[in-house]
Amino acid sequence: MELDSLYQEIILDHYKHPRGKGLLELPQGSAHHVNPTCGDEITVQVSTNAEGGLEIGYEGQGCSISQASASVLTELLTGSSVDQSQTVREAFIELMHAQGQGEPDEDVLGDAVAFAGVAKFPARVKCALLAWMALQDAEIKAGMLSKGDGS
Ligand code: ZN
């Protein structure tokens, strides 16, 4: 199977079977982001558990890329530290700005490597990044990050 079609399968699987979808009972931070050019919407919420691991909840609607990306993010970053989420987010943003030339590190990015091909289509990059930027905003609102970090 070609890498591109494998990646498409991963994205489609997350779209059809979203992981961790739903809002948190007691979010510490919440952010609603929209991508008007595509009609995507996402609300991402965060809190931390007693061990400092992230709990992430989300709700949204829109294209398969935006919704699959939220599912991948939630699966990947639930339980990780705020610092780890920052590292993974930076790697993902870099990949999405690599115009399809990036060499994604699967150890860091997990299923998010599947979006490497999306980076070739500038109009879809915003779809893929929507949930990630909403998470950053939610972390700022929760006081987990200071403004300006990681941008
Ligand atoms: Zn979209």
Coordinates of C-alpha atoms and ligand atoms in Angstrom, one line a residue:
M1 CA 0.0 0.0 0.0
E2 CA 1.3 3.4 -0.9
L3 CA 2.1 5.8 1.9
D4 CA -0.4 8.4 0.7
S5 CA -3.3 5.9 0.7
L6 CA -2.3 4.6 4.1
Y7 CA -2.3 8.2 5.4
Q8 CA -5.8 8.7 3.9
E9 CA -7.0 5.6 5.6
I10 CA -5.8 6.8 9.0
I11 CA -7.5 10.2 8.5
L12 CA -10.7 8.6 7.4
D13 CA -10.7 6.2 10.3
H14 CA -10.3 9.0 12.8
Y15 CA -13.1 10.9 11.0
K16 CA -15.5 8.0 11.1
H17 CA -14.5 6.8 14.6
P18 CA -13.5 9.9 16.5
R19 CA -11.4 9.3 19.7
G20 CA -12.3 11.0 22.9
K21 CA -15.0 13.2 21.3
G22 CA -17.2 15.1 23.9
L23 CA -16.8 17.9 26.3
L24 CA -15.2 17.8 29.7
E25 CA -17.2 18.1 32.9
L26 CA -14.9 20.6 34.5
P27 CA -12.7 22.2 31.9
Q28 CA -10.0 24.6 33.1
G29 CA -9.7 26.2 29.7
S30 CA -11.9 26.2 26.6
A31 CA -11.5 27.7 23.1
H32 CA -13.8 27.8 20.1
H33 CA -12.1 28.2 16.8
V34 CA -13.6 28.5 13.3
N35 CA -12.2 28.2 9.8
P36 CA -14.6 30.2 7.8
T37 CA -13.1 29.4 4.4
C38 CA -14.1 25.7 4.9
G39 CA -16.9 26.0 7.4
D40 CA -15.0 24.0 10.1
E41 CA -15.7 24.6 13.8
I42 CA -14.1 23.2 16.9
T43 CA -14.3 23.6 20.6
V44 CA -11.4 22.2 22.5
Q45 CA -11.3 22.0 26.3
V46 CA -8.5 21.1 28.7
S47 CA -7.9 20.3 32.3
T48 CA -5.1 18.5 34.1
N49 CA -5.4 15.4 36.3
A50 CA -3.7 14.9 39.7
E51 CA -0.5 13.7 38.0
G52 CA -0.4 16.8 35.7
G53 CA -1.5 14.9 32.6
L54 CA -3.8 16.6 30.2
E55 CA -7.4 15.8 29.8
I56 CA -8.8 16.9 26.5
G57 CA -12.4 17.2 25.3
Y58 CA -13.7 18.5 22.0
E59 CA -16.8 19.0 19.9
G60 CA -16.9 20.2 16.3
Q61 CA -18.2 19.9 12.8
G62 CA -16.7 20.4 9.4
C63 CA -14.6 18.6 6.9
S64 CA -12.9 15.2 7.4
I65 CA -9.5 16.7 7.8
S66 CA -10.5 19.2 10.6
Q67 CA -12.4 16.6 12.5
A68 CA -9.9 13.8 12.1
S69 CA -7.2 16.2 13.2
A70 CA -9.1 16.9 16.5
S71 CA -9.4 13.1 17.1
V72 CA -5.7 12.5 16.4
L73 CA -4.7 15.3 18.7
T74 CA -7.0 14.1 21.5
E75 CA -5.7 10.6 21.3
L76 CA -2.1 11.6 21.1
L77 CA -2.0 14.2 23.8
T78 CA -4.4 12.9 26.5
G79 CA -2.3 12.1 29.5
S80 CA 0.8 14.0 28.3
S81 CA 2.2 17.0 30.1
V82 CA 1.6 20.5 28.9
D83 CA 5.3 20.7 27.9
Q84 CA 4.9 17.5 25.8
S85 CA 1.8 18.9 24.1
Q86 CA 3.8 22.0 23.3
T87 CA 6.6 19.9 21.7
V88 CA 4.2 17.8 19.7
R89 CA 2.2 20.9 18.6
E90 CA 5.4 22.6 17.4
A91 CA 6.4 19.5 15.4
F92 CA 2.9 19.3 13.8
I93 CA 2.9 23.0 12.9
E94 CA 6.4 22.6 11.3
L95 CA 5.1 19.6 9.4
M96 CA 2.1 21.5 8.1
H97 CA 4.2 24.3 6.9
A98 CA 6.7 22.0 5.1
Q99 CA 4.6 22.0 1.9
G100 CA 4.7 18.2 1.7
Q101 CA 8.5 18.1 2.0
G102 CA 8.6 17.5 5.7
E103 CA 9.9 14.2 7.2
P104 CA 7.6 13.6 10.1
D105 CA 8.9 11.9 13.2
E106 CA 6.4 9.2 14.0
D107 CA 7.7 8.8 17.5
V108 CA 6.7 12.4 18.3
L109 CA 3.6 12.7 16.0
G110 CA 2.0 9.3 16.0
D111 CA -1.1 9.2 13.7
A112 CA -0.5 13.0 13.1
V113 CA 2.1 12.0 10.5
A114 CA -0.9 11.1 8.3
F115 CA -1.4 14.8 7.7
A116 CA 2.0 15.2 5.9
G117 CA 0.3 15.0 2.5
V118 CA -2.3 17.7 3.5
A119 CA 0.6 20.2 3.8
K120 CA 0.8 20.2 0.0
F121 CA -2.6 21.9 -0.1
P122 CA -2.4 25.3 1.4
A123 CA -6.2 25.6 1.6
R124 CA -6.4 22.5 3.8
V125 CA -3.5 23.4 6.1
K126 CA -5.9 25.5 8.2
C127 CA -8.3 22.6 8.5
A128 CA -5.6 20.4 9.9
L129 CA -4.3 23.0 12.3
L130 CA -7.6 24.2 13.6
A131 CA -7.9 21.9 16.6
W132 CA -4.2 22.4 17.5
M133 CA -4.5 26.1 17.6
A134 CA -7.7 25.8 19.7
L135 CA -5.8 23.6 22.1
Q136 CA -3.1 26.1 22.4
D137 CA -5.7 28.8 23.1
A138 CA -7.4 26.6 25.7
E139 CA -4.1 26.0 27.4
I140 CA -3.5 29.7 27.6
K141 CA -6.9 30.4 29.0
A142 CA -6.3 27.7 31.6
G143 CA -3.2 29.4 32.6
M144 CA -1.0 26.5 31.6
L145 CA 0.9 28.5 29.0
S146 CA 1.9 32.1 29.0
K147 CA 0.8 34.0 25.9
G148 CA 3.2 34.0 23.0
D149 CA 4.7 30.6 23.9
G150 CA 5.2 28.3 21.0
S151 CA 4.0 30.5 18.2
Ligands
ZN1 ZN -11.9 22.0 6.5

